[in-house]
mmCIF file of C-alpha atoms in Angstrom:
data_model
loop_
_atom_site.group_PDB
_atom_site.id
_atom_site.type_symbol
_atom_site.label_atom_id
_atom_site.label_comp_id
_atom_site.label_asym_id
_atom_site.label_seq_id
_atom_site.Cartn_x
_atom_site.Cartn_y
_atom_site.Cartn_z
ATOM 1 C CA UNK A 28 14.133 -15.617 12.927
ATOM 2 C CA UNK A 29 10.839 -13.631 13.964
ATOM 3 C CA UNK A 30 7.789 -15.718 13.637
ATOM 4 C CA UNK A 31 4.424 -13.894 13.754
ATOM 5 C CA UNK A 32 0.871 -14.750 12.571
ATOM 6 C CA UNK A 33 0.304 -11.884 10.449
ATOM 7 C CA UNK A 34 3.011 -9.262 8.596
ATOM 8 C CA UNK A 35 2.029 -5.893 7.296
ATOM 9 C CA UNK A 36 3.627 -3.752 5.311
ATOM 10 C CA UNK A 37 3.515 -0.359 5.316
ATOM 11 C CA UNK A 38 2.288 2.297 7.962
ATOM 12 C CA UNK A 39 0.298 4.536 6.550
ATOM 13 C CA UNK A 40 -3.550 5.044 7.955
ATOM 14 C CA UNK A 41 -4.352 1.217 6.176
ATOM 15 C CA UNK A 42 -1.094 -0.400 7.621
ATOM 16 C CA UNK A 43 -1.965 0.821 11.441
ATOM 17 C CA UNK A 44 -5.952 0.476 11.350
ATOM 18 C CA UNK A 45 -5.397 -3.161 10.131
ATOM 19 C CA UNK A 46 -2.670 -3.124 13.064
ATOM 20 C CA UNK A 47 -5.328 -1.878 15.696
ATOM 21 C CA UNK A 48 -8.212 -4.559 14.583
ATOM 22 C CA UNK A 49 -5.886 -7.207 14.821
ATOM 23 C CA UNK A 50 -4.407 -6.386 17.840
ATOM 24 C CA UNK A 51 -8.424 -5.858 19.188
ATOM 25 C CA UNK A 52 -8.869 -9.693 17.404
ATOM 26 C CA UNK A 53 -5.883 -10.812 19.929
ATOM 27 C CA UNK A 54 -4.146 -11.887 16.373
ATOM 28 C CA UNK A 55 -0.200 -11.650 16.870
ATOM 29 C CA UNK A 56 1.220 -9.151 14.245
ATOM 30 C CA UNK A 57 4.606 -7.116 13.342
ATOM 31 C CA UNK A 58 4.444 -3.698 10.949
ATOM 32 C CA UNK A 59 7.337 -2.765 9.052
ATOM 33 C CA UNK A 60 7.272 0.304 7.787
ATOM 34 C CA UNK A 61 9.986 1.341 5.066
ATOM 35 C CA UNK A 62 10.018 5.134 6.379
ATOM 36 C CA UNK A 63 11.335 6.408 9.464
ATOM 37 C CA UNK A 64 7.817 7.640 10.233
ATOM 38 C CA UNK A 65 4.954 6.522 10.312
ATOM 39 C CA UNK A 66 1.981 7.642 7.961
ATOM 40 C CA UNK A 67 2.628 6.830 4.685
ATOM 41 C CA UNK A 68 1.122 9.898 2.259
ATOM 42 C CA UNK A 69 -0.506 11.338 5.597
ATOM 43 C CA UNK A 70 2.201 14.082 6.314
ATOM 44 C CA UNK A 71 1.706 16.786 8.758
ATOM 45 C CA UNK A 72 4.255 19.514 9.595
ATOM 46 C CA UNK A 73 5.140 22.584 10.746
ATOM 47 C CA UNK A 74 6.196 25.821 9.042
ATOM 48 C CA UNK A 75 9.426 24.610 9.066
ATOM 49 C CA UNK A 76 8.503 21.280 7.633
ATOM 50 C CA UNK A 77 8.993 19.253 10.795
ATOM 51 C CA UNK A 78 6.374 16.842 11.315
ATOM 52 C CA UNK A 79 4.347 18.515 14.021
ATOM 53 C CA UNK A 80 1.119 17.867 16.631
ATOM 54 C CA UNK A 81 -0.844 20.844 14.511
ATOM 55 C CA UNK A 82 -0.247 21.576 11.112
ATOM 56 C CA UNK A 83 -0.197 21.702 7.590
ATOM 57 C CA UNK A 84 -1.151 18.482 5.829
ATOM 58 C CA UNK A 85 1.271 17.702 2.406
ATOM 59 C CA UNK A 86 -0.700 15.009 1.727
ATOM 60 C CA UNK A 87 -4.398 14.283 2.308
ATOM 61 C CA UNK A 88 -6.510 16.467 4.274
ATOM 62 C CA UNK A 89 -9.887 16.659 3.947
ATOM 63 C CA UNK A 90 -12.640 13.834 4.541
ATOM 64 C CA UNK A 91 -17.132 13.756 4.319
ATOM 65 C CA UNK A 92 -18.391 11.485 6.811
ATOM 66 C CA UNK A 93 -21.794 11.928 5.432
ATOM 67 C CA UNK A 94 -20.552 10.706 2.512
ATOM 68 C CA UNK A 95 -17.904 8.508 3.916
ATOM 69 C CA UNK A 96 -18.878 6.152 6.453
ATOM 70 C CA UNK A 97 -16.115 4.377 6.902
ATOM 71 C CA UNK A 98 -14.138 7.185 8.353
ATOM 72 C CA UNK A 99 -16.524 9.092 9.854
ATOM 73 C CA UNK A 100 -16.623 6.123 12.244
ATOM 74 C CA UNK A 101 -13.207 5.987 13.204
ATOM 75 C CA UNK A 102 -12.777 9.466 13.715
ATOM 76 C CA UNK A 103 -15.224 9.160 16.408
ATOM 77 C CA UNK A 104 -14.264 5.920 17.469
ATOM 78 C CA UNK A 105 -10.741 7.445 18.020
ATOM 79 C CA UNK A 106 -12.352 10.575 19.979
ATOM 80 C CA UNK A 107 -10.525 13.333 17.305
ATOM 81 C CA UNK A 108 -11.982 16.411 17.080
ATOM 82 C CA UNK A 109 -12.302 18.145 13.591
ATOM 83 C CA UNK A 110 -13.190 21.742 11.908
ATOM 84 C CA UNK A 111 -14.612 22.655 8.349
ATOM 85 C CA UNK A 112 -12.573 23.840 6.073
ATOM 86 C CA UNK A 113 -12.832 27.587 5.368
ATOM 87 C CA UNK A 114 -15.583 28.454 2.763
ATOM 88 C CA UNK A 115 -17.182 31.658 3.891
ATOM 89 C CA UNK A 116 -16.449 34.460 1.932
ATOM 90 C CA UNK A 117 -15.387 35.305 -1.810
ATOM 91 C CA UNK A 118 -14.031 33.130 -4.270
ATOM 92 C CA UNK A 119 -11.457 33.849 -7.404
ATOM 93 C CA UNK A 120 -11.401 32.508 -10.475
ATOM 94 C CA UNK A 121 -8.424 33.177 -13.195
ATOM 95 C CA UNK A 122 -9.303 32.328 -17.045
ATOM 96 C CA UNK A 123 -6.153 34.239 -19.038
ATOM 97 C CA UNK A 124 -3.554 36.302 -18.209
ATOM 98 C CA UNK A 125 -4.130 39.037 -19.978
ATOM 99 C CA UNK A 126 -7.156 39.697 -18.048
ATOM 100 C CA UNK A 127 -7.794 40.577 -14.120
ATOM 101 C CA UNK A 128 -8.849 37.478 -12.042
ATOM 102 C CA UNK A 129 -12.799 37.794 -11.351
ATOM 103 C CA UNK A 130 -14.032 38.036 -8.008
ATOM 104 C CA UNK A 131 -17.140 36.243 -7.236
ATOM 105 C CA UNK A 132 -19.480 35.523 -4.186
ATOM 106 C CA UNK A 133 -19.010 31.944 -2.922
ATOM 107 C CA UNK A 134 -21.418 29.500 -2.571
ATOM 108 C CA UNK A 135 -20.278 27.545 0.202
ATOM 109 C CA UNK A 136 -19.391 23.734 0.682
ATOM 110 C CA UNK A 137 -22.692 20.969 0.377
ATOM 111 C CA UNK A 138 -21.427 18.606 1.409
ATOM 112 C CA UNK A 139 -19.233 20.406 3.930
ATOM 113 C CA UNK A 140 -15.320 19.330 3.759
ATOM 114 C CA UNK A 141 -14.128 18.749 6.849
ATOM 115 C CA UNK A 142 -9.952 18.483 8.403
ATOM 116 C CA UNK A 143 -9.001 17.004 11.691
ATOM 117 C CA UNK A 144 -7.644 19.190 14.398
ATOM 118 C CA UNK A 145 -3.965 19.052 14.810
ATOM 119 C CA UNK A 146 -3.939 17.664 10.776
ATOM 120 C CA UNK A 147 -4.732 14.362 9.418
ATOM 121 C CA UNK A 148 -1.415 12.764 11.417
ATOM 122 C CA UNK A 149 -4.110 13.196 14.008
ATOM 123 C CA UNK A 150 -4.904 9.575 12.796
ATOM 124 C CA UNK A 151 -1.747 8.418 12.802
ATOM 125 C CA UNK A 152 -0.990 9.216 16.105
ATOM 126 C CA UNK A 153 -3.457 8.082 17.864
ATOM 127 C CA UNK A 154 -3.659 4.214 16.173
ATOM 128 C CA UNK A 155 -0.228 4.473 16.541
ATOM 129 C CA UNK A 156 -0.696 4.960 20.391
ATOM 130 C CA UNK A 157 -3.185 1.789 20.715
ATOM 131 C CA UNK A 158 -0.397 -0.223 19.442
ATOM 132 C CA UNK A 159 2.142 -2.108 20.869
ATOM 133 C CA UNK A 160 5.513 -0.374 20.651
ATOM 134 C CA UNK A 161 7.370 -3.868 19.965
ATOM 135 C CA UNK A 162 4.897 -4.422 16.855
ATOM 136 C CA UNK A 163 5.767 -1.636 14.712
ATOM 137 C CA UNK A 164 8.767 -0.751 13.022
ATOM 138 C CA UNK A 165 9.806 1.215 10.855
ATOM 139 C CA UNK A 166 13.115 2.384 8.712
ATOM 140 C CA UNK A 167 12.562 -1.494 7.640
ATOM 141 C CA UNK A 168 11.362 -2.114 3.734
ATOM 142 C CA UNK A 169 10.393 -5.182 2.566
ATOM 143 C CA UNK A 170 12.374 -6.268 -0.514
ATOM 144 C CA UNK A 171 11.271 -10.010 -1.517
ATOM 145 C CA UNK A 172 8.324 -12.176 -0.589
ATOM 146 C CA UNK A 173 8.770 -15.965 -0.384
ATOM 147 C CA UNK A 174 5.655 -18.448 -0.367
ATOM 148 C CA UNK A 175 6.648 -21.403 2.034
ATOM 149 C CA UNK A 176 3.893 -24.503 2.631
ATOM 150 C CA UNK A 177 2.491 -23.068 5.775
ATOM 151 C CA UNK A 178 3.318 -19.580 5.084
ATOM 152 C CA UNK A 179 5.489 -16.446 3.824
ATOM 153 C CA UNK A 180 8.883 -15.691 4.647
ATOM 154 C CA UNK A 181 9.211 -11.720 4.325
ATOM 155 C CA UNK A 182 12.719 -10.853 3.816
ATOM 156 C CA UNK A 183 13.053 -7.038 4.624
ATOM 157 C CA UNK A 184 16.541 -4.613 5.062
ATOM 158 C CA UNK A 185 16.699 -2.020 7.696
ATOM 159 C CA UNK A 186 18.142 1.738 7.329
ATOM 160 C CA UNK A 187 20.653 0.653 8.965
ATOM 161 C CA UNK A 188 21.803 -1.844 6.685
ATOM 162 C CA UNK A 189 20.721 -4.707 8.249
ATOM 163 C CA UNK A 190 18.320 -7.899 6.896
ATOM 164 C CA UNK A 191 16.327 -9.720 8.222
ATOM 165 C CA UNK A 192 13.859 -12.564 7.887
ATOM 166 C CA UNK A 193 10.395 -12.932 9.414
ATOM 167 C CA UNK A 194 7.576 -15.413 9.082
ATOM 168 C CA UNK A 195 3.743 -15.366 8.903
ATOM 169 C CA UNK A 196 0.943 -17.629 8.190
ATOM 170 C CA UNK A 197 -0.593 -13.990 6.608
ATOM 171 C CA UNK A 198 0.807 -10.820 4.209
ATOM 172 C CA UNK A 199 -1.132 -8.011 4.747
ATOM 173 C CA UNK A 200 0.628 -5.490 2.109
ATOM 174 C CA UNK A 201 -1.077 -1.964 3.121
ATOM 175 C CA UNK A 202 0.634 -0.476 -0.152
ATOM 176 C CA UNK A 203 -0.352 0.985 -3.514
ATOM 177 C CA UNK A 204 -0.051 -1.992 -6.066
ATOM 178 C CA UNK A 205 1.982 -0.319 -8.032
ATOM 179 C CA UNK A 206 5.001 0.420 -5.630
ATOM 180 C CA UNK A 207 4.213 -2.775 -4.504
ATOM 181 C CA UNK A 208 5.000 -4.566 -7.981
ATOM 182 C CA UNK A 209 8.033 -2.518 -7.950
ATOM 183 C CA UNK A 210 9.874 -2.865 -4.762
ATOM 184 C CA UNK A 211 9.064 -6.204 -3.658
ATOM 185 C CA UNK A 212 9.715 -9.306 -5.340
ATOM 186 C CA UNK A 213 7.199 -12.464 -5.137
ATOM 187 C CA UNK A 214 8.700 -16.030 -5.514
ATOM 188 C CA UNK A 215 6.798 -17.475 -7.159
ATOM 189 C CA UNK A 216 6.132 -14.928 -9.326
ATOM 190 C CA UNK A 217 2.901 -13.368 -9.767
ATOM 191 C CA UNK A 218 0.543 -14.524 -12.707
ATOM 192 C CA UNK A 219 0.686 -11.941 -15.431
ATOM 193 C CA UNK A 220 -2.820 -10.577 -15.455
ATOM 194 C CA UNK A 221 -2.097 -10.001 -11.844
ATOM 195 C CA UNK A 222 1.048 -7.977 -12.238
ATOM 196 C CA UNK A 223 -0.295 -6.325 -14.999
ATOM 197 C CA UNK A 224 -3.520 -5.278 -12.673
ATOM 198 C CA UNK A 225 -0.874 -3.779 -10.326
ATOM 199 C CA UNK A 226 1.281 -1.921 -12.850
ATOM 200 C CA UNK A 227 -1.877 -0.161 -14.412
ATOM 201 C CA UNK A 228 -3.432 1.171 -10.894
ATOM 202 C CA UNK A 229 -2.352 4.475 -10.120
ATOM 203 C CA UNK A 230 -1.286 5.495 -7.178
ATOM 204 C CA UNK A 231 -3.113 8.529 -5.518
ATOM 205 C CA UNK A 232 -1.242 11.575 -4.722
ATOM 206 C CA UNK A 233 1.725 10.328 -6.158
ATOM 207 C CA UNK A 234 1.827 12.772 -10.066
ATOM 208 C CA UNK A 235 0.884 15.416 -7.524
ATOM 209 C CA UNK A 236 2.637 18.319 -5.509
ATOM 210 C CA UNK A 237 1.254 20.810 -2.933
ATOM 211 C CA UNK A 238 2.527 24.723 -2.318
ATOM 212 C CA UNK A 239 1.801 26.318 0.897
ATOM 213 C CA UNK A 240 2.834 30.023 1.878
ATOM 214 C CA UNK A 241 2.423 30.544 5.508
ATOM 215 C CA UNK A 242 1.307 34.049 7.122
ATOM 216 C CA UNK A 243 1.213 35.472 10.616
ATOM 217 C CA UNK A 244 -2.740 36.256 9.725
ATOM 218 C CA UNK A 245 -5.127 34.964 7.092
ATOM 219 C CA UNK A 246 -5.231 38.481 5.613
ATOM 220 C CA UNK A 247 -7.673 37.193 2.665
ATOM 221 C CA UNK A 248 -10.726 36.562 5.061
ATOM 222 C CA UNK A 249 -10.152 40.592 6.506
ATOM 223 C CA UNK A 250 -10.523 41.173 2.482
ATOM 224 C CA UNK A 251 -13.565 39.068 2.080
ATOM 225 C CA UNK A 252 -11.907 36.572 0.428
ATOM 226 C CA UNK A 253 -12.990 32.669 1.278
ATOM 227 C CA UNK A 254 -9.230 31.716 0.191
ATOM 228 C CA UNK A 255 -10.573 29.191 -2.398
ATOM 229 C CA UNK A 256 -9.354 29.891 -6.461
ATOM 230 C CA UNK A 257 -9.473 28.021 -9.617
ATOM 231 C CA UNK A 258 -7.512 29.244 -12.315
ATOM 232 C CA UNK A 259 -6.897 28.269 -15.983
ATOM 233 C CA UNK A 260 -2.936 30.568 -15.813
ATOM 234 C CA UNK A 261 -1.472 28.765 -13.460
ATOM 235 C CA UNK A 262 0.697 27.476 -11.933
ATOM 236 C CA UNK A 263 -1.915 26.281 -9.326
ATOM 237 C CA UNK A 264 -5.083 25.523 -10.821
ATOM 238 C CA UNK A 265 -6.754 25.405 -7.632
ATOM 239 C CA UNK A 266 -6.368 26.726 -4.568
ATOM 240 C CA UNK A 267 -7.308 26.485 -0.845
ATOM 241 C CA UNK A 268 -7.128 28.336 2.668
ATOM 242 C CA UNK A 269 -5.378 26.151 4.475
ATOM 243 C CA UNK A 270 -5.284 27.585 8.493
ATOM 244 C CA UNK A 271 -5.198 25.464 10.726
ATOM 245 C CA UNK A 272 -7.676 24.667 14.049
ATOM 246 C CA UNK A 273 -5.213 26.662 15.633
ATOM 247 C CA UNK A 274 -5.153 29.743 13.710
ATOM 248 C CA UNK A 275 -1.873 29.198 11.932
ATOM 249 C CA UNK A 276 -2.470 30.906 9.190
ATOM 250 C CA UNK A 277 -1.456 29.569 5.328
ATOM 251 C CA UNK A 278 -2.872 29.166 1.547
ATOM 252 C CA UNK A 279 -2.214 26.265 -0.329
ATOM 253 C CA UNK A 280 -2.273 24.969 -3.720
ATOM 254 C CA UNK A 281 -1.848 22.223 -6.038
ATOM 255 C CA UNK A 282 0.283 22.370 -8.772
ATOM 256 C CA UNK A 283 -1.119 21.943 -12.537
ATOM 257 C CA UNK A 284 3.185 21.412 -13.504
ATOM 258 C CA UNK A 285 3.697 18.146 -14.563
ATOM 259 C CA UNK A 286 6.209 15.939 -12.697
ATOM 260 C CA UNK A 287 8.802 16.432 -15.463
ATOM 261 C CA UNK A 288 8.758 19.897 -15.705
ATOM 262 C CA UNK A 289 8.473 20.628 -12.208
ATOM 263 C CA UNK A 290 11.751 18.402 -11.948
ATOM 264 C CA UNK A 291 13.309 20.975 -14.494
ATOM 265 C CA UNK A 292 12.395 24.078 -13.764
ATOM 266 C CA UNK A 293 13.146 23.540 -10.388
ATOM 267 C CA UNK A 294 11.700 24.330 -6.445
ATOM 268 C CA UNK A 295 13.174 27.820 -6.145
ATOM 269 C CA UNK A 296 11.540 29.095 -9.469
ATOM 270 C CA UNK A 297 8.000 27.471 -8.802
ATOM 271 C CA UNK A 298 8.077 28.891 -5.224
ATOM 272 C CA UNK A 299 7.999 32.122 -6.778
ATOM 273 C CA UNK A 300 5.767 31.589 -9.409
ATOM 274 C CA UNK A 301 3.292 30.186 -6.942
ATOM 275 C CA UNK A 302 3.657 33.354 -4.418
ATOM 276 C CA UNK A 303 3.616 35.864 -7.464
ATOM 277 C CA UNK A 304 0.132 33.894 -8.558
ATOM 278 C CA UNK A 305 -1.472 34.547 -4.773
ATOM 279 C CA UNK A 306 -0.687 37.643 -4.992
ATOM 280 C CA UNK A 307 -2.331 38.341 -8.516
ATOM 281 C CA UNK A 308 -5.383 36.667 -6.647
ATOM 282 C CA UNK A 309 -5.522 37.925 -3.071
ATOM 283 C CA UNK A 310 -3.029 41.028 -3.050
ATOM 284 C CA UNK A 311 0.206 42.166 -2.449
ATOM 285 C CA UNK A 312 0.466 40.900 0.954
ATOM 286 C CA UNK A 313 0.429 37.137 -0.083
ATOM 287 C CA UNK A 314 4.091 37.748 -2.114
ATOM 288 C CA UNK A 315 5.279 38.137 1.564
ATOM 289 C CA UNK A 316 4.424 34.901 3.466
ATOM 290 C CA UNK A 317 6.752 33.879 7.062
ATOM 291 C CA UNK A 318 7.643 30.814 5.383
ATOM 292 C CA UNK A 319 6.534 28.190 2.309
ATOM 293 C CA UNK A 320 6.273 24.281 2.076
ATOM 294 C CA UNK A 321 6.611 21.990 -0.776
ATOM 295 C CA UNK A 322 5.781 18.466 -1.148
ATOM 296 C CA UNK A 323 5.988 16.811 -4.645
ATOM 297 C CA UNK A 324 5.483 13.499 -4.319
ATOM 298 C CA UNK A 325 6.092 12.616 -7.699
ATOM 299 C CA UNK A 326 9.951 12.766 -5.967
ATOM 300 C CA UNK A 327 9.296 10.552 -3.368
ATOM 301 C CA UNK A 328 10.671 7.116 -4.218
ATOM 302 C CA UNK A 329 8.404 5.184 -1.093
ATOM 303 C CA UNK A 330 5.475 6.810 -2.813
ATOM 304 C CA UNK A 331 5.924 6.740 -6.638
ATOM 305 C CA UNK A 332 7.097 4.877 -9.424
ATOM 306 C CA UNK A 333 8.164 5.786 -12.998
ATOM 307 C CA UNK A 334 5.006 4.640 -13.889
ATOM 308 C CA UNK A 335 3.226 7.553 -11.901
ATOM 309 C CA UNK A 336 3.983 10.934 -12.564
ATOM 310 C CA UNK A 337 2.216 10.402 -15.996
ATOM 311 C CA UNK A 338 -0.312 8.484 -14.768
ATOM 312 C CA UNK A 339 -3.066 10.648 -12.751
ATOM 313 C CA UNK A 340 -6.894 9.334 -11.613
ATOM 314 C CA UNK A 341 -8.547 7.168 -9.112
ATOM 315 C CA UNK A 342 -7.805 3.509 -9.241
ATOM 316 C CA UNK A 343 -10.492 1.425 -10.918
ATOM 317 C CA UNK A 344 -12.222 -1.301 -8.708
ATOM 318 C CA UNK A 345 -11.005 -4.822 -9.328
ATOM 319 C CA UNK A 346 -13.122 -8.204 -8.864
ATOM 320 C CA UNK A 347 -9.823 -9.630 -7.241
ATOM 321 C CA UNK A 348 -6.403 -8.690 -6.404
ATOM 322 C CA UNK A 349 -4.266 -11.242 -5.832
ATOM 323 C CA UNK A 350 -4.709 -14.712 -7.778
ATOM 324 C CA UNK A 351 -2.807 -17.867 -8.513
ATOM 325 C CA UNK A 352 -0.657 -19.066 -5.880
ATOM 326 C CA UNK A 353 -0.258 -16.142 -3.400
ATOM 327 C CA UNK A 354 -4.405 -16.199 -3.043
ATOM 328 C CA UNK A 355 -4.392 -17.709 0.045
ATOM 329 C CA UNK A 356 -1.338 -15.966 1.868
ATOM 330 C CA UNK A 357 -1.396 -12.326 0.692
ATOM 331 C CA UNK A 358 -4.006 -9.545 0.925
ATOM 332 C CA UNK A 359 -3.788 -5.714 -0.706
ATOM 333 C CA UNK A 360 -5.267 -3.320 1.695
ATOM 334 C CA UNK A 361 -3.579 0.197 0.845
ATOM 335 C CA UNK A 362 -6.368 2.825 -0.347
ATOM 336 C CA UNK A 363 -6.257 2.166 -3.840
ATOM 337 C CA UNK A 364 -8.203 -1.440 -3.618
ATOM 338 C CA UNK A 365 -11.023 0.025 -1.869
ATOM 339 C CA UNK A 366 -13.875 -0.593 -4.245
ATOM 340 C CA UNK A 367 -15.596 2.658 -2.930
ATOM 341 C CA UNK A 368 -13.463 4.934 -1.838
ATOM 342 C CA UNK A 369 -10.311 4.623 -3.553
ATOM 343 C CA UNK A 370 -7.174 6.595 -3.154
ATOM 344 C CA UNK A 371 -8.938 8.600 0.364
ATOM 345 C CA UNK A 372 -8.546 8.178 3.305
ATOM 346 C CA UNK A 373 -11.810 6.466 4.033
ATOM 347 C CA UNK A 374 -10.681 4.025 0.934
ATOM 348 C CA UNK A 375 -7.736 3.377 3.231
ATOM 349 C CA UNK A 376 -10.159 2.241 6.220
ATOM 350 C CA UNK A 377 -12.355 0.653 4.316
ATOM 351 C CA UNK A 378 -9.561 -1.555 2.729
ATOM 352 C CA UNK A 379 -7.948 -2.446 5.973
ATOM 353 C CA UNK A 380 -11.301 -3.847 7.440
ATOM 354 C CA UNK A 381 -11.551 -5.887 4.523
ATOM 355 C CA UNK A 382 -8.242 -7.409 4.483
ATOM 356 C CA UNK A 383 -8.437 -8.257 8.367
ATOM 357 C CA UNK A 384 -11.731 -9.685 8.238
ATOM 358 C CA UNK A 385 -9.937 -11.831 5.249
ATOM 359 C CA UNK A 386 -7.343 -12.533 7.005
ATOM 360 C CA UNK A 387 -9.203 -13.054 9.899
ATOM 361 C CA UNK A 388 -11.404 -15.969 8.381
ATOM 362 C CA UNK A 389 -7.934 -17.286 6.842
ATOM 363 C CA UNK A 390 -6.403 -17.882 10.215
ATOM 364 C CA UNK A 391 -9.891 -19.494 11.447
ATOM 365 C CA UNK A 392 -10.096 -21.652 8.761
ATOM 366 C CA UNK A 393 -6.528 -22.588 8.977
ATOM 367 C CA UNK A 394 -6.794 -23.319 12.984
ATOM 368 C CA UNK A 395 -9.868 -25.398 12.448
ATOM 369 C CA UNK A 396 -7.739 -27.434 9.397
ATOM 370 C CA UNK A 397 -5.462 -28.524 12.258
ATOM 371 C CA UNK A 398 -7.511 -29.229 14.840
#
């Protein structure tokens, strides 16, 4: 049996920063992560959907420093370069079908969104570097938590097939509440305000889906077009360019198709729906793209829940997380316990310093009780 000080679930940009303070803290850790990649939501790829060193992120892109501390810091902590996203020109707006999209002058971005060079897997990469390689691990999912006197026992089952068992003074579950409520099981069992707290916090990203049509040139800019849309037809409501620091050139959008529907109706008719919607808004030349990408995440099983795909917004702070008797031993740090910045990716910083510093104090207090 693997014996560490402190486990953490998950892998995402929460999972790995709390991996690279404790690591910097000399704390012993192990990651599990229940993919066979590392990232969580943060998903960069290709224009063949491969995960990639520059691309095209399916999940979140876009960050403020200004307004978001938190990850401002690490970017430049971590020494990654990033661009603004592409503003300057025209924007569209759609209100019915029965009437031509209007074209009007764009204002610009205040505060200025900006994207990380080479995607937001950027992050991932690089905290992923500073690690350990014996530490992390993933295609391994947690499936039951068991609260010992001194500790947790984590039982988890690899891709593979495979169980096993590891120990830890500390939990550190870098997951939404919500998935984590419905994948893992606690003995003993939560209280019920607490589970109920978790069941009711949406998870971000996870009602949602993103289209992208990739070009061999951003065509819209040569028109005067910014590449940003809103529309009230669908079936994007809103729209983005979505080029990369490299030139690589795309649109994106999100789609305003519920979960269920946009299980029924099906990938192959919403691709074309999408591409025939572009080209009502930017010209014929955007029905042609090189290649498209489609993430709904609503159909991701390590992302949502039943609960989620009818169940949109930004999680609601909470005075506390975890009560009763898993207080002391487990900690929440995915993005969506941030009490400032939840469901981005400076809520998933931010929550990932808090839980270490917890845990931190946990295993200080804890050394001291023995001493």
């Amino acid at each position: 049996m693997t014996e560490t000080q402190v486990v953490i679930l998950g892998g995402g940009l929460s999972g790995l920063n709390a991996a690279r303070l404790l690591h910097r803290a000399g704390i012993d850790f192990r990651l599990y992560e229940a993919r066979d990649r590392l990232g969580g939501r943060i998903l960069t790829v290709n224009a063949a959907g491969e995960p990639a060193d520059d691309g095209f992120d399916l999940g979140p892109s876009w960050f403020w420093p200004d307004m978001q501390p938190a990850i401002g810091a690490l970017v430049a902590e971590l020494g990654l370069a990033s661009f603004g996203q592409h503003s300057k020109g025209d924007v569209v707006f759609e209100r019915m079908s029965r009437e031509r999209p209007h074209r009007l002058p764009g204002l610009g971005q205040d505060p200025q969104s900006l994207r990380l060079t080479g995607g937001s897997a950027a992050l991932i990469r690089t905290l992923a570097d500073s690690l350990p390689p014996d530490r992390v691990r993933t295609g391994a999912q947690a499936v039951a938590l068991r609260l010992l006197q001194d500790g947790v026992e984590v039982s988890l089952r690899h891709r593979d097939g495979r169980e096993e068992t590891v120990r830890a003074a500390q939990v550190v579950a870098a997951l939404p509440p919500r998935l984590l409520e419905s994948t893992v099981g606690l003995s003993p069992a939560l209280p019920p305000e607490t589970r109920r707290l978790w069941q009711d916090t949406p998870t971000w990203m996870a009602p949602h889906a993103k289209f992208f049509a990739v070009y061999d040139r951003p065509f819209w800019r040569d028109a005067g077009f910014s590449g940003t849309a809103q529309s009230m037809v669908g079936p994007m409501p809103e729209m983005h360019d979505a080029t990369t620091a490299s030139g690589e050139a795309a649109l994106f959008g999100f789609l305003g198709v519920g979960a269920a529907d946009r299980a029924r109706i099906g990938e192959a008719a919403l691709t074309t729906a999408c591409l025939a919607q572009f080209a009502r808004l930017f010209g014929p030349e955007a029905a042609h793209p090189r290649a498209t990408l489609w993430k709904d995440w609503a159909a991701d099983p390590l992302t949502a829940t039943a609960a989620d795909p009818s169940s949109a917004g930004h999680p609601a702070p909470a005075e506390s997380w975890v009560d009763g008797p898993w207080q002391d031993q487990l900690i929440l740090a995915g993005s969506e316990v941030s009490p400032q910045e939840a469901g981005y990716l400076a809520g998933a910083v931010e929550a990932s310093e808090r839980a270490v510093q917890a845990v931190s104090r946990r295993l200080q207090d804890r050394t001291g009780d023995r001493a």
